[in-house]
Coordinates of C-alpha atoms and ligand atoms in Angstrom, one line a residue:
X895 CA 49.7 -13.4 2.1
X896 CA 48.9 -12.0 5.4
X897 CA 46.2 -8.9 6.6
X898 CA 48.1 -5.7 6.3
X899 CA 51.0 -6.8 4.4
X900 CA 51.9 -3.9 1.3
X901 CA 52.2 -5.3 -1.4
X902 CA 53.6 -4.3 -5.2
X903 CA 50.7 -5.5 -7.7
X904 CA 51.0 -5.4 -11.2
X905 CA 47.3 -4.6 -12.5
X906 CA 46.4 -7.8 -15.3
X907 CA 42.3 -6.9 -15.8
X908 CA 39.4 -5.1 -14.8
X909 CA 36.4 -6.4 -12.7
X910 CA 32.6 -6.1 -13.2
X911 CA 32.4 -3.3 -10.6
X912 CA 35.2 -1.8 -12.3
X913 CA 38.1 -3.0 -9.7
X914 CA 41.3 -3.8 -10.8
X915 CA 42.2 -7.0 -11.0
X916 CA 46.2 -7.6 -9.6
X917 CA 48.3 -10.6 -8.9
X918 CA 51.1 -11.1 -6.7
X919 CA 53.5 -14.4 -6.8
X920 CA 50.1 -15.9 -8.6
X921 CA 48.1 -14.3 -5.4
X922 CA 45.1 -12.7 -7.2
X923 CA 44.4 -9.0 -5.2
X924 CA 41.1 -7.2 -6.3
X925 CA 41.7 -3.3 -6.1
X926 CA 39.2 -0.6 -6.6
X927 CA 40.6 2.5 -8.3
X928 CA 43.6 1.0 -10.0
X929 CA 43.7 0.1 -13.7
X930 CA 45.1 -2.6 -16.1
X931 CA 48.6 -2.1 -17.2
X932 CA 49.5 0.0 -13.7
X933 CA 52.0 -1.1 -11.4
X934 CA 50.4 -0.3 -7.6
X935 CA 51.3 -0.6 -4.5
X936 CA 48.7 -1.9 -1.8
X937 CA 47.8 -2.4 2.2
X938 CA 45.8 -6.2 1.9
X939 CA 42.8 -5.3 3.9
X940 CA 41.6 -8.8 3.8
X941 CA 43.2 -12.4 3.0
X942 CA 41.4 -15.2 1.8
X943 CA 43.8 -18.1 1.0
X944 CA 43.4 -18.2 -2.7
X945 CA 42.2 -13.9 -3.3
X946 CA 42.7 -10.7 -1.2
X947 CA 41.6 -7.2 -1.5
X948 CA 43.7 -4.3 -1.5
X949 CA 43.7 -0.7 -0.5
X950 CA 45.5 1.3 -3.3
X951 CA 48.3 3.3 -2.0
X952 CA 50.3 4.7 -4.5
X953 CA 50.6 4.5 -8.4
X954 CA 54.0 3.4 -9.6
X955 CA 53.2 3.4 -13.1
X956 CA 50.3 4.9 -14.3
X957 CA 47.7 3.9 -17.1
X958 CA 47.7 5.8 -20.4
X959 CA 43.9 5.7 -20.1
X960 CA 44.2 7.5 -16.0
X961 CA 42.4 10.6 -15.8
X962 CA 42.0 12.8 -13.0
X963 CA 38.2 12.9 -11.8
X964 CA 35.9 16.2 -12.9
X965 CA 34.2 15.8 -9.5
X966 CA 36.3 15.7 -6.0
X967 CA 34.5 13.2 -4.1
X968 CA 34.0 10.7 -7.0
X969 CA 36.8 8.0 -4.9
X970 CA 34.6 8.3 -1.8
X971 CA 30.9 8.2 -3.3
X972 CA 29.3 5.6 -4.8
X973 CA 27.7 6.9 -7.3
X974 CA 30.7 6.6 -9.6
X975 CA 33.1 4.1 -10.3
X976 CA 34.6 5.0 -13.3
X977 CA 35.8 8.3 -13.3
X978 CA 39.1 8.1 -12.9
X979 CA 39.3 6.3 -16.5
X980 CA 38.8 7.9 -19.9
X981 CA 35.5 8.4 -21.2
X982 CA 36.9 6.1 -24.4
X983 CA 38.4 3.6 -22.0
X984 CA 35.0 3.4 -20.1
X985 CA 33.6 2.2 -24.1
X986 CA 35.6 0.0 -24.6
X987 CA 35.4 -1.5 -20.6
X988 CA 31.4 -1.8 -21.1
X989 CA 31.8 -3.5 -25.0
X990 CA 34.6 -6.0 -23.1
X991 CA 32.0 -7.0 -20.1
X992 CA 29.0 -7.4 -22.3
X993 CA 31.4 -9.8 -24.7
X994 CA 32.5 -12.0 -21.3
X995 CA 28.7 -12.0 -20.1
X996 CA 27.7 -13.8 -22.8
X997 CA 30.8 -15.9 -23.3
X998 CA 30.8 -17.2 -19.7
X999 CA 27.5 -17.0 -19.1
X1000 CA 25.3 -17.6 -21.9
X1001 CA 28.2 -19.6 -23.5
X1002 CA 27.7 -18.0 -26.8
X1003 CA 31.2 -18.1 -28.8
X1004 CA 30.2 -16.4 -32.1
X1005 CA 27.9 -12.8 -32.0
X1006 CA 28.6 -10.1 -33.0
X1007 CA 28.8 -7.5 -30.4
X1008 CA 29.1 -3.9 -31.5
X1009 CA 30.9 -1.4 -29.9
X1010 CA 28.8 0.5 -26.9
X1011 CA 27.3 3.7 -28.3
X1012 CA 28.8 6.6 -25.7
X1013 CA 27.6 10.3 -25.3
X1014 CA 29.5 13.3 -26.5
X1015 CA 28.7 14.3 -23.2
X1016 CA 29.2 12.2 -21.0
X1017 CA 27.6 14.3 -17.9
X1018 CA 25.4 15.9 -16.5
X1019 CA 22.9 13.2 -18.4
X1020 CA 20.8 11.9 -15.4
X1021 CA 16.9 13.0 -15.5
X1022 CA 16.4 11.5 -11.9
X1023 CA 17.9 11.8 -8.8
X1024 CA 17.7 10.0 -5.3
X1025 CA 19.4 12.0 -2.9
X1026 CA 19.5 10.2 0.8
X1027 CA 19.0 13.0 3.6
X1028 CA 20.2 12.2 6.8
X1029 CA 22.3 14.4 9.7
X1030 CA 25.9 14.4 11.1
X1031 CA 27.0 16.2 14.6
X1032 CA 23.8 17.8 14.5
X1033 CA 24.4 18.8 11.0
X1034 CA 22.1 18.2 7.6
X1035 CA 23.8 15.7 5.0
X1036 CA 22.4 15.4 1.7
X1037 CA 24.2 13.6 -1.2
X1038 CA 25.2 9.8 -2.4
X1039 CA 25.5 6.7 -0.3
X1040 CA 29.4 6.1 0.0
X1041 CA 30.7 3.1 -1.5
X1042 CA 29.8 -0.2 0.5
X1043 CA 28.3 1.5 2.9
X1044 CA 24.9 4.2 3.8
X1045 CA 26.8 6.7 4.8
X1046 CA 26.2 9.9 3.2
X1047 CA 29.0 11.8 1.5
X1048 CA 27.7 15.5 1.4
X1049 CA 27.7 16.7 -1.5
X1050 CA 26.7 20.7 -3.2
X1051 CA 26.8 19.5 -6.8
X1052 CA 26.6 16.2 -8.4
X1053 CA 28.3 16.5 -12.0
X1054 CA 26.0 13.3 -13.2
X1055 CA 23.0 14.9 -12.9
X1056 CA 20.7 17.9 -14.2
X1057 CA 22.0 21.1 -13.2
X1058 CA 18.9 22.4 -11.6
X1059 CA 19.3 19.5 -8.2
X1060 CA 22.0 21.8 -7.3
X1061 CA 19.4 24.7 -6.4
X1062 CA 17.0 22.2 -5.4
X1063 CA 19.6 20.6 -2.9
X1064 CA 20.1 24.0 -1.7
X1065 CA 16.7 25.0 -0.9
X1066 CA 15.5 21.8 0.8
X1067 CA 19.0 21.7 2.8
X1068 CA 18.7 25.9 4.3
X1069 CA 14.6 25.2 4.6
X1070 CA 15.9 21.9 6.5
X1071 CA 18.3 24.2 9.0
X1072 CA 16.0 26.9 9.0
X1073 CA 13.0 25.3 10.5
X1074 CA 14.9 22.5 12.1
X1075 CA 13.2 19.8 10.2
X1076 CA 14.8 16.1 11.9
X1077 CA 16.3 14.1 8.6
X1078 CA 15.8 10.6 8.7
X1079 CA 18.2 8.3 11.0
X1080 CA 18.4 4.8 9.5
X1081 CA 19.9 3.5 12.6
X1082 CA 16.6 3.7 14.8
X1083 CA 14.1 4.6 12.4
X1084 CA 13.6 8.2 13.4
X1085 CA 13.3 11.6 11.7
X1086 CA 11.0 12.8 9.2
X1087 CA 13.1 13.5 5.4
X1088 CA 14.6 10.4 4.0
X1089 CA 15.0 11.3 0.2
X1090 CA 14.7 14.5 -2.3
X1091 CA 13.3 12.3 -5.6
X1092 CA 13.5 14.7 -8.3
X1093 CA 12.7 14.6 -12.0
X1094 CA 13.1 16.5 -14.8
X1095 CA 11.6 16.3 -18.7
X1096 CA 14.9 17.1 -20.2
X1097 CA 13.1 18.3 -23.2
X1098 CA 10.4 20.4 -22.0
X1099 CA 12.2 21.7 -18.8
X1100 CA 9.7 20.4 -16.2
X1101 CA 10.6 19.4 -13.3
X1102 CA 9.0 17.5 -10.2
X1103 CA 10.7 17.5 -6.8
X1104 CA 9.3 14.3 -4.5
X1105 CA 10.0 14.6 -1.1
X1106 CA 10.3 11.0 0.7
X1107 CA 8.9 11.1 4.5
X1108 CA 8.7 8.9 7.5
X1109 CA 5.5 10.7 8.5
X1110 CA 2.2 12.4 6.9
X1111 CA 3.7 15.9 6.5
X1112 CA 6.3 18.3 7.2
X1113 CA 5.7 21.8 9.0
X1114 CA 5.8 24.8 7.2
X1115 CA 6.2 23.0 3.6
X1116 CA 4.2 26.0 2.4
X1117 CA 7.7 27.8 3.1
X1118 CA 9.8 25.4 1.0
X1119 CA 6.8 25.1 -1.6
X1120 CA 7.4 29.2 -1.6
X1121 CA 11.4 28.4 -2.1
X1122 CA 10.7 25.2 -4.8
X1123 CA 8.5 27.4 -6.9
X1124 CA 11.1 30.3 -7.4
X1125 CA 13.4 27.8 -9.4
X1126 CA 13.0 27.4 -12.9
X1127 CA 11.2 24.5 -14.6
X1128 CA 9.6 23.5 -11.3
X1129 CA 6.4 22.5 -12.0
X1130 CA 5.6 19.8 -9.3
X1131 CA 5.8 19.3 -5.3
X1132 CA 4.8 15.8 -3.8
X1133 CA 5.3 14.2 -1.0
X1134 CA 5.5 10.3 -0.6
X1135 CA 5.3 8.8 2.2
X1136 CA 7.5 5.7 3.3
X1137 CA 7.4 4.5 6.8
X1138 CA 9.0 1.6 6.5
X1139 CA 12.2 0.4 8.0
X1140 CA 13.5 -0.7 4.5
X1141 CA 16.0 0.2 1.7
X1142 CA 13.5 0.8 -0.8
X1143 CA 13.5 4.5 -1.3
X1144 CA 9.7 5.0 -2.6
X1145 CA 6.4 3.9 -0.6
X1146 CA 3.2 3.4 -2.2
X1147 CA 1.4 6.9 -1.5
X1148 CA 2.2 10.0 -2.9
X1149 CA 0.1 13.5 -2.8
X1150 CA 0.8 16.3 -4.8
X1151 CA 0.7 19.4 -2.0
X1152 CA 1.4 22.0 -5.4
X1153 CA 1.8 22.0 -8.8
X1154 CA 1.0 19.3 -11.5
X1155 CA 0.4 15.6 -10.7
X1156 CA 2.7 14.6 -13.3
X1157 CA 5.3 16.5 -15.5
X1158 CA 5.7 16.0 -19.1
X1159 CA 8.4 15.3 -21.3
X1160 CA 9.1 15.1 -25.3
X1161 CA 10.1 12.0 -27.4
X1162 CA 10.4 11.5 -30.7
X1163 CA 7.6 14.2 -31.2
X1164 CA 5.3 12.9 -29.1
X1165 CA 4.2 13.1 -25.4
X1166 CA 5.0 11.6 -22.1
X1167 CA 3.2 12.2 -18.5
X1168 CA 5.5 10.6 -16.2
X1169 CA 4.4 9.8 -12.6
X1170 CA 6.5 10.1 -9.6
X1171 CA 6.2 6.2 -9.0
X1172 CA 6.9 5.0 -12.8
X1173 CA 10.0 4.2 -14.2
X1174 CA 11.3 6.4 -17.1
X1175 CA 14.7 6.0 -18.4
X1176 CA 17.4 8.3 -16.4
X1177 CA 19.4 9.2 -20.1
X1178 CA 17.0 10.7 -21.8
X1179 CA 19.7 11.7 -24.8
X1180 CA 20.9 7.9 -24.6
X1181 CA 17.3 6.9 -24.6
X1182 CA 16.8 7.8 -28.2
X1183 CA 19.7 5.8 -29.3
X1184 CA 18.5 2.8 -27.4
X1185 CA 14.7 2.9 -28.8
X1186 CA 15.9 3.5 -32.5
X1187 CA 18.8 0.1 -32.3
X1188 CA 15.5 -1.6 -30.9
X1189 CA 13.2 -0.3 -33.8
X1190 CA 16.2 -0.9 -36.0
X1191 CA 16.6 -4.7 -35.0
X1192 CA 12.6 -5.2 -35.1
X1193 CA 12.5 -3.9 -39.0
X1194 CA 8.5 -3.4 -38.6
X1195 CA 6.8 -3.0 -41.8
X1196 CA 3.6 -1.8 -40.5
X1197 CA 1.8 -5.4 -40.2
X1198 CA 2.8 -6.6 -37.3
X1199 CA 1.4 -7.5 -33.7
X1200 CA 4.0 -6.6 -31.8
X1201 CA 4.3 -7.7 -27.4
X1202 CA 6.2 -4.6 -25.5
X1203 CA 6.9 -6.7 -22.2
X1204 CA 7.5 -4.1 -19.3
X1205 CA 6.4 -1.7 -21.0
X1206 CA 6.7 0.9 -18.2
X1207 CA 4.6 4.1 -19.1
X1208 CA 4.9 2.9 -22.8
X1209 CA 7.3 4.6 -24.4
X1210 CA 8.5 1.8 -26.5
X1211 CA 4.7 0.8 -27.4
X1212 CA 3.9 4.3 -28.9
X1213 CA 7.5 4.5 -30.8
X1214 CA 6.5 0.9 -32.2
X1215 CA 3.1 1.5 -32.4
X1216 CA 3.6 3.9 -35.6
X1217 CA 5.4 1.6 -37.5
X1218 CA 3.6 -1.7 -36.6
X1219 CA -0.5 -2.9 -36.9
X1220 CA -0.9 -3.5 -33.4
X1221 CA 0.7 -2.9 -29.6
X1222 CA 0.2 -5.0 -26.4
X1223 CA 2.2 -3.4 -24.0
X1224 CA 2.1 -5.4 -20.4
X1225 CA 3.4 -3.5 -16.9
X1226 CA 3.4 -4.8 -13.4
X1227 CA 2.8 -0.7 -11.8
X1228 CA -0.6 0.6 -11.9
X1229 CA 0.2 3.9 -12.1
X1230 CA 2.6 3.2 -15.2
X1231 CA -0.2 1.8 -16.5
X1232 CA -2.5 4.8 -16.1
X1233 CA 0.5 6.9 -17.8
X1234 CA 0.6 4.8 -20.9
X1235 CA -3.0 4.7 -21.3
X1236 CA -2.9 8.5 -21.2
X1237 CA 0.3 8.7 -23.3
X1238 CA -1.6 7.0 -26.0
X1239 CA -4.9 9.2 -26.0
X1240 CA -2.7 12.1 -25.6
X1241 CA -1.1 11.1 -28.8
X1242 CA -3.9 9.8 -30.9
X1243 CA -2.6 6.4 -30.9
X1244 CA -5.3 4.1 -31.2
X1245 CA -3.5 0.4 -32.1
X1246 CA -1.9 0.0 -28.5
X1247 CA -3.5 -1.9 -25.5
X1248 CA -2.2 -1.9 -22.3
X1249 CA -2.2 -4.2 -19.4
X1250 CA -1.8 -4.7 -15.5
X1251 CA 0.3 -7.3 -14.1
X1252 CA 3.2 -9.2 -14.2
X1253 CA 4.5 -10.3 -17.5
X1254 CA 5.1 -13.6 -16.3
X1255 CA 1.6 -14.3 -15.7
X1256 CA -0.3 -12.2 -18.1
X1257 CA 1.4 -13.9 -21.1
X1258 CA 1.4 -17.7 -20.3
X1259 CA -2.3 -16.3 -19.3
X1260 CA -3.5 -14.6 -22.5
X1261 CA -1.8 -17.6 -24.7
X1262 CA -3.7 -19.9 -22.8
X1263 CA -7.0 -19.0 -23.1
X1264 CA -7.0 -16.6 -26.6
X1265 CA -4.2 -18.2 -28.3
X1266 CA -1.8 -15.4 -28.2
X1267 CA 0.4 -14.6 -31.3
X1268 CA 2.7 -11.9 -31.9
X1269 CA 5.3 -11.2 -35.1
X1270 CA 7.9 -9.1 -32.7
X1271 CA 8.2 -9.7 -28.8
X1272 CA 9.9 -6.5 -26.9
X1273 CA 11.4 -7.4 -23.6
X1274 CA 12.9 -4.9 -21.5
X1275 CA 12.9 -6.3 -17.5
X1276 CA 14.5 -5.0 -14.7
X1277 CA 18.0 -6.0 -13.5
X1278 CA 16.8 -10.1 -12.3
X1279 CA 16.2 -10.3 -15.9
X1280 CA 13.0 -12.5 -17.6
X1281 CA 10.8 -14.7 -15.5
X1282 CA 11.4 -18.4 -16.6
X1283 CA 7.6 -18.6 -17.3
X1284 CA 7.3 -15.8 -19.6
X1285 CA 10.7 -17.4 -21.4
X1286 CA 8.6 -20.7 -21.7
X1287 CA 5.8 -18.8 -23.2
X1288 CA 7.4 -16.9 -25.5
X1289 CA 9.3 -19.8 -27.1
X1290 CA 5.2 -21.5 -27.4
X1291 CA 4.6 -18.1 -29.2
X1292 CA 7.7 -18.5 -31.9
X1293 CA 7.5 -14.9 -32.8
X1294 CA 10.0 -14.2 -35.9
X1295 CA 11.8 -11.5 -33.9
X1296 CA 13.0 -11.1 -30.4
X1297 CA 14.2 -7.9 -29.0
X1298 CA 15.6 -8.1 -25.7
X1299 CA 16.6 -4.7 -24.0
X1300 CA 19.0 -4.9 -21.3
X1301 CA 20.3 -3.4 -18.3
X1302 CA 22.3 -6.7 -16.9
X1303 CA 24.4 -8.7 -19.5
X1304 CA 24.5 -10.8 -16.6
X1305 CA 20.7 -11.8 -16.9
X1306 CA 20.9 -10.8 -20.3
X1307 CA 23.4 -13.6 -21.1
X1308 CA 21.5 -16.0 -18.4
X1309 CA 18.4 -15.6 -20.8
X1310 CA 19.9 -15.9 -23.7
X1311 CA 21.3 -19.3 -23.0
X1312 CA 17.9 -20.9 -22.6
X1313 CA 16.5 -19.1 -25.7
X1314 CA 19.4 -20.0 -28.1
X1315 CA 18.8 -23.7 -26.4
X1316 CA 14.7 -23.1 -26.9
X1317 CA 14.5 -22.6 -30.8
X1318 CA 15.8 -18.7 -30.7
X1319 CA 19.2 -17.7 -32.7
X1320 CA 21.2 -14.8 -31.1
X1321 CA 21.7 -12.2 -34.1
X1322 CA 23.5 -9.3 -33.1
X1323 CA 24.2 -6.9 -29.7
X1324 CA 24.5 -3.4 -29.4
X1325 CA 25.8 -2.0 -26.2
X1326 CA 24.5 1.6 -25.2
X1327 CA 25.9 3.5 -22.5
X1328 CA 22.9 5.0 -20.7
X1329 CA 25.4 5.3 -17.1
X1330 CA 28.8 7.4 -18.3
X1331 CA 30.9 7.0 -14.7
X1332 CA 29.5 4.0 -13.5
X1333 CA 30.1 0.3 -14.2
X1334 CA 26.4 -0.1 -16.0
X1335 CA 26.0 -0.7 -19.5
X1336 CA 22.6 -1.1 -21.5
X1337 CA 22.5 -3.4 -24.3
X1338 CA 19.7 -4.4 -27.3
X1339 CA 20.1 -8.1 -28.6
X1340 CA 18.2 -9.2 -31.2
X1341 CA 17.2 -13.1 -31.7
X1342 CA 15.0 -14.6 -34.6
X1343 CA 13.0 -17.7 -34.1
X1344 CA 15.1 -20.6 -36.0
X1345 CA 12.6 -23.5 -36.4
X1346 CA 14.4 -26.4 -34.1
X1347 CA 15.1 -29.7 -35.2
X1348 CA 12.0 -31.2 -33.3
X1349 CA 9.4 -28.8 -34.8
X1350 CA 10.9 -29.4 -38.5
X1351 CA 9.9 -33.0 -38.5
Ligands
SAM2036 C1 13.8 -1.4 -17.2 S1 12.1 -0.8 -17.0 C2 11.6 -0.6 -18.7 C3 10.4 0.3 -18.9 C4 10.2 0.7 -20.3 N1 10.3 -0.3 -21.3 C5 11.0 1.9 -20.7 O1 11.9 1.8 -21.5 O2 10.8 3.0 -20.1 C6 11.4 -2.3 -16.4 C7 9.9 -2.1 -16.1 O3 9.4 -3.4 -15.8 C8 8.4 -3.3 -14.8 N2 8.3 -4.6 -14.1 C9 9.0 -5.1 -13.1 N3 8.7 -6.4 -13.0 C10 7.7 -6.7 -13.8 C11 6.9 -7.9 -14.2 N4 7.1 -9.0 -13.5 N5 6.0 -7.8 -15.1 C12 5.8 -6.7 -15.8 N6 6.5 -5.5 -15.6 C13 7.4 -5.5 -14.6 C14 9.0 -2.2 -13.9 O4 7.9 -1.5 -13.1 C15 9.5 -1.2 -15.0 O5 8.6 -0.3 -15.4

């Protein structure tokens, strides 16, 4: 196969990133928008001996699970990926990748995967949003990163998020024109607006808008601060500032310049302060069904010490906290940290402790020197999954129930294969889908400590 020869593909599978996967004469094509079951024809846009990918030209036959995208820049943005499949298709899509995750990479044969637990509404859902500001022939673009690439595709309205970032967008865009405020240019590091964070406590309507700057301030915010306020729910201006030629959208100052330092948002009847550096999940309706398979799995029965490993601002220590006799919850951010510890006053809980650092080293740390037990260990990492150390510790620990919480089967599966080879038994996996659209999917696992042959004897 040669570089820009069209090709008729028929469409066998589906990717991780949600490409489809084709094959010609036994030449395997990768081809992003088409679906299993469609015939397609392609442009090869690149040919590697034994793979290629394709550009999607035309459907010949389409799939009975095509659907035509809500939102009319979902095939050039990359915010989606998934759109243009049923919201049932997506399901069963996530369910499928969690399975092959842990068959390929944790080489388990036998679980029991349930199907992934979808939204009835499957928009709209995002509490936080990252829109990249940056400027075209002289012109202001705000909106998502196109695939592949950081360019921006403009965008009014985003359908996955919170309607209220439309207005927002708007104001920050016409204060933007208005007062000729430079966005940021990637390319040579100039220009003072990189990102419009914002945030908003689905439940009690607040809302904090974070602007991210390559400088110390921006003139006349008092004039946007005038705009910001007018919008309902907005409780909350800050400014962070970022001068770093990097991809990381947040740096490590922020100052509040009106409003609240933090908003708050409802859970489960009780309180959350979230700060503009801490992570919070983004689906906060999706969040609720995540927390309760966890409690679920971890059947407390109110005397247990329980280990909520990244605990963030400690959402899943307070939910645990009432049904268990004690809470460690361990966070690497300082100012999650300072949340939680709020959270928990603000709450009346009293059988929660939380502390600093990374998980990895606070653990093996604590075991070490006070002999640290624990009945029901809560992991819930970011996407490079569990630090081998804290693995290693956490097997010395033998606690009788594991609940990992997931937002990579990937590392999920990775972990899991040194766990089920360390003494743990993998019981069950629950797919969630926090991230309708996208290729994402959230899981719980549960794993109970099965004594090993060595520690029998
Ligand atoms: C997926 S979030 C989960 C937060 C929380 N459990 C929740 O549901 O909101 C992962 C958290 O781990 C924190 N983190 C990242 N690396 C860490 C480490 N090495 N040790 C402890 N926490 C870490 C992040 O700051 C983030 O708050």
């Amino acid at each position: 196969m040669k570089k820009n020869e069209i090709l008729e593909l028929q469409i066998e599978d589906i990717g991780t990133s949600g490409e489809g996967i084709g094959k010609a004469d036994g030449y395997t094509v990768f081809v992003d928008g088409a679906l299993p079951a469609e015939r397609v024809k392609v442009l090869l846009m690149k040919a590697k001996k034994n793979y290629g990918y394709g550009k999607l030209l035309e459907i010949l036959d389409a799939s009975a699970y095509r659907t035509v995208p809500a939102c009319p820049v979902a095939a050039r943005c990359g915010g989606c990926q998934l759109q243009h499949m049923t919201y049932e298709a997506q399901l069963a899509f996530k369910t499928k990748k969690v399975k092959d995750c842990l068959e390929r990479i944790g080489k388990v044969k036998d679980v029991q995967v349930y199907p992934a637990l979808g939204m009835e509404d499957p928009f709209r859902y995002r509490n936080k949003a990252q829109f990249p500001v940056g400027e075209k022939d002289g012109t202001v673009q705000i909106g998502f990163f196109a695939k592949h690439s950081h360019r921006i595709v403009d965008t009014e309205v985003c359908l996955l998020q919170h309607t209220v970032n439309d207005a927002i967008v708007r104001e920050v865009r016409a204060f933007l024109e208005e007062y000729r405020i430079p966005p940021y240019q990637e390319q040579n590091h100039t220009g003072l607006i990189r990102h419009i964070l914002t945030r908003v406590a689905c439940h009690t309507g607040e809302v904090m808008v974070c602007l991210v700057i390559n400088g110390k301030k921006i003139p006349h915010i008092e004039k946007l601060v005038e705009r910001l306020q007018k919008i309902e729910g907005v409780c909350s201006v800050v400014l962070n500032e970022n001068r770093e030629q990097t991809n990381v959208i947040l740096g490590n100052q922020t100052k509040t310049i009106w409003g609240k330092d933090r908003i708050t948002e409802s859970l489960h009847g009780m309180q959350f302060e979230i700060s503009p550096l801490s992570f919070y999940q983004v689906n906060a309706k999706q969040m609720e069904v995540l927390y309760d398979c966890a409690l679920r799995m971890a059947q407390l029965k109110g005397n247990e010490t329980v280990l909520d490993l990244y605990c963030g601002i400690g959402t899943i220590s307070l939910y645990f906290a009432q049904k268990a006799k004690h809470v460690l919850g361990v966070e690497i951010v300082p100012q999650a940290i300072a949340d939680a510890k709020e959270n928990a006053k603000k709450n009346g809980v009293e059988n929660v402790r939380f502390l600093v650092g990374a998980a990895e080293e606070v653990i093996p740390n604590l075991y070490r020197t006070e002999g640290l037990r624990a009945d029901v260990v809560v992991v819930d990492p970011p996407r490079k999954g569990c630090d081998l150390k804290l693995l290693e510790t956490i097997v010395s620990i033998q606690p009788q129930k594991l609940v990992y919480v997931s937002c990579d089967p990937a590392t999920l599966a990775r972990d899991i294969c040194y766990l089920r080879s360390n003494g743990f038994a993998l019981q069950q996996v629950q797919p969630v889908d926090m991230f309708p659209m996208s290729t994402h999917v959230e899981c719980v696992a549960l794993m109970t400590w099965e004594m090993p042959e060595h520690h029998a004897l």
